[in-house]
């Protein structure tokens, strides 16, 4: 795997890989955030509006917003690990009757976020080490 990544870095360039992984992170982060808001709204039921489920699903993601906006590789690495919790949740939801599509979508988006974050953390930190003064 390491040799494959190093060969990919040589062929495509760290700047290009960093750019593409950043786009994957931003897109999957936004989509997962929307899915979690939707999920929090679906839990509401007929009892009326309650903001607690929405906050419970969204807060772990929102806490990583400064790292994403600041383009910090370490924050992206930690977000990758947190995204695995959403992946597990999506797999569990996919086993519920009538929730297969939503669960698979959530798991897929979380997996894309994981891959994007890990790629960004690797490529960005290597790019920063290559630059003078970095």
CSV table of C-alpha atoms in Angstrom, one decimal:
chain,number,residue,atom,x,y,z
A,1,UNK,CA,0.0,0.0,0.0
A,2,UNK,CA,2.8,2.4,0.9
A,3,UNK,CA,4.6,1.8,-2.4
A,4,UNK,CA,1.3,2.3,-4.3
A,5,UNK,CA,0.8,5.6,-2.5
A,6,UNK,CA,4.3,6.8,-3.1
A,7,UNK,CA,4.0,5.9,-6.8
A,8,UNK,CA,0.7,7.8,-7.0
A,9,UNK,CA,2.3,10.8,-5.4
A,10,UNK,CA,5.1,10.7,-8.0
A,11,UNK,CA,2.8,10.4,-10.9
A,12,UNK,CA,0.1,12.8,-9.9
A,13,UNK,CA,1.9,15.3,-7.7
A,14,UNK,CA,1.2,16.1,-4.1
A,15,UNK,CA,-0.5,19.4,-4.9
A,16,UNK,CA,-3.0,17.7,-7.2
A,17,UNK,CA,-3.7,14.9,-4.7
A,18,UNK,CA,-4.1,17.4,-1.9
A,19,UNK,CA,-6.5,19.5,-4.0
A,20,UNK,CA,-8.7,16.4,-5.0
A,21,UNK,CA,-8.8,15.0,-1.5
A,22,UNK,CA,-9.8,18.4,-0.1
A,23,UNK,CA,-12.7,18.5,-2.5
A,24,UNK,CA,-13.7,15.0,-1.4
A,25,UNK,CA,-13.6,16.1,2.3
A,26,UNK,CA,-15.6,19.2,1.8
A,27,UNK,CA,-18.3,17.5,-0.3
A,28,UNK,CA,-18.7,14.5,1.9
A,29,UNK,CA,-18.6,16.6,5.1
A,30,UNK,CA,-21.4,18.8,3.8
A,31,UNK,CA,-23.5,15.8,2.6
A,32,UNK,CA,-23.0,14.0,5.9
A,33,UNK,CA,-23.9,17.1,7.8
A,34,UNK,CA,-27.2,17.4,5.8
A,35,UNK,CA,-27.9,13.7,6.4
A,36,UNK,CA,-27.5,14.1,10.1
A,37,UNK,CA,-29.8,17.1,10.2
A,38,UNK,CA,-32.3,15.1,8.2
A,39,UNK,CA,-31.9,12.2,10.6
A,40,UNK,CA,-32.4,14.4,13.6
A,41,UNK,CA,-35.6,15.8,12.0
A,42,UNK,CA,-36.9,12.3,11.3
A,43,UNK,CA,-36.6,11.3,14.9
A,44,UNK,CA,-38.9,14.2,15.9
A,45,UNK,CA,-42.1,12.2,15.1
A,46,UNK,CA,-45.4,13.8,16.2
A,47,UNK,CA,-44.2,15.0,19.5
A,48,UNK,CA,-43.2,18.4,18.2
A,49,UNK,CA,-39.8,20.0,17.5
A,50,UNK,CA,-36.9,19.1,19.6
A,51,UNK,CA,-33.4,20.3,18.8
A,52,UNK,CA,-31.5,17.8,21.0
A,53,UNK,CA,-31.4,14.9,18.4
A,54,UNK,CA,-30.2,17.3,15.7
A,55,UNK,CA,-27.4,18.6,18.0
A,56,UNK,CA,-26.4,15.1,19.1
A,57,UNK,CA,-25.9,14.0,15.5
A,58,UNK,CA,-24.4,17.2,14.1
A,59,UNK,CA,-22.2,18.4,17.0
A,60,UNK,CA,-19.3,15.9,16.6
A,61,UNK,CA,-19.0,17.1,12.9
A,62,UNK,CA,-19.3,20.8,13.7
A,63,UNK,CA,-16.5,20.6,16.2
A,64,UNK,CA,-14.1,19.8,13.3
A,65,UNK,CA,-15.2,22.8,11.2
A,66,UNK,CA,-12.2,24.9,12.3
A,67,UNK,CA,-9.8,22.2,11.3
A,68,UNK,CA,-11.4,21.9,7.9
A,69,UNK,CA,-11.5,25.6,7.3
A,70,UNK,CA,-8.0,26.0,8.6
A,71,UNK,CA,-6.8,23.1,6.4
A,72,UNK,CA,-5.0,21.4,9.3
A,73,UNK,CA,-3.8,17.8,8.5
A,74,UNK,CA,-4.0,16.6,12.1
A,75,UNK,CA,-7.6,17.8,12.5
A,76,UNK,CA,-8.5,15.9,9.2
A,77,UNK,CA,-6.9,12.8,10.6
A,78,UNK,CA,-9.0,13.0,13.8
A,79,UNK,CA,-12.1,13.7,11.7
A,80,UNK,CA,-11.4,10.5,9.7
A,81,UNK,CA,-11.6,8.5,12.9
A,82,UNK,CA,-14.8,10.2,14.0
A,83,UNK,CA,-16.3,9.5,10.5
A,84,UNK,CA,-16.0,5.8,11.3
A,85,UNK,CA,-18.6,6.2,14.0
A,86,UNK,CA,-21.0,7.5,11.4
A,87,UNK,CA,-20.0,4.6,9.1
A,88,UNK,CA,-21.0,2.1,11.9
A,89,UNK,CA,-24.2,4.0,12.5
A,90,UNK,CA,-25.0,3.9,8.8
A,91,UNK,CA,-24.4,0.1,8.7
A,92,UNK,CA,-26.7,-0.4,11.7
A,93,UNK,CA,-29.4,1.8,10.1
A,94,UNK,CA,-29.2,-0.1,6.9
A,95,UNK,CA,-30.3,-3.3,8.7
A,96,UNK,CA,-33.6,-1.7,9.9
A,97,UNK,CA,-36.7,-2.4,7.9
A,98,UNK,CA,-37.4,0.3,5.3
A,99,UNK,CA,-34.2,2.2,6.1
A,100,UNK,CA,-31.7,0.3,3.8
A,101,UNK,CA,-31.1,3.1,1.3
A,102,UNK,CA,-30.6,5.8,4.0
A,103,UNK,CA,-28.3,3.6,5.9
A,104,UNK,CA,-26.2,2.6,2.9
A,105,UNK,CA,-26.1,6.3,1.8
A,106,UNK,CA,-24.9,7.4,5.3
A,107,UNK,CA,-22.3,4.6,5.4
A,108,UNK,CA,-21.0,5.4,1.9
A,109,UNK,CA,-20.7,9.2,2.6
A,110,UNK,CA,-18.9,8.5,5.9
A,111,UNK,CA,-16.5,6.2,4.1
A,112,UNK,CA,-15.9,8.8,1.5
A,113,UNK,CA,-15.2,11.3,4.3
A,114,UNK,CA,-12.8,8.8,5.9
A,115,UNK,CA,-10.9,8.3,2.7
A,116,UNK,CA,-10.8,12.0,1.9
A,117,UNK,CA,-9.6,13.0,5.3
A,118,UNK,CA,-6.9,10.3,5.4
A,119,UNK,CA,-5.7,11.3,2.0
A,120,UNK,CA,-5.7,15.0,2.8
A,121,UNK,CA,-3.8,14.5,6.0
A,122,UNK,CA,-1.1,12.5,4.3
A,123,UNK,CA,-0.8,14.6,1.2
A,124,UNK,CA,-1.0,18.0,2.9
A,125,UNK,CA,1.5,17.1,5.6
A,126,UNK,CA,3.9,15.8,3.0
A,127,UNK,CA,3.4,18.9,0.9
A,128,UNK,CA,4.1,21.2,3.9
A,129,UNK,CA,7.3,19.2,4.7
A,130,UNK,CA,8.5,19.6,1.1
A,131,UNK,CA,8.1,23.4,1.0
A,132,UNK,CA,10.9,25.6,2.2
A,133,UNK,CA,10.2,26.7,5.8
A,134,UNK,CA,7.5,24.1,6.2
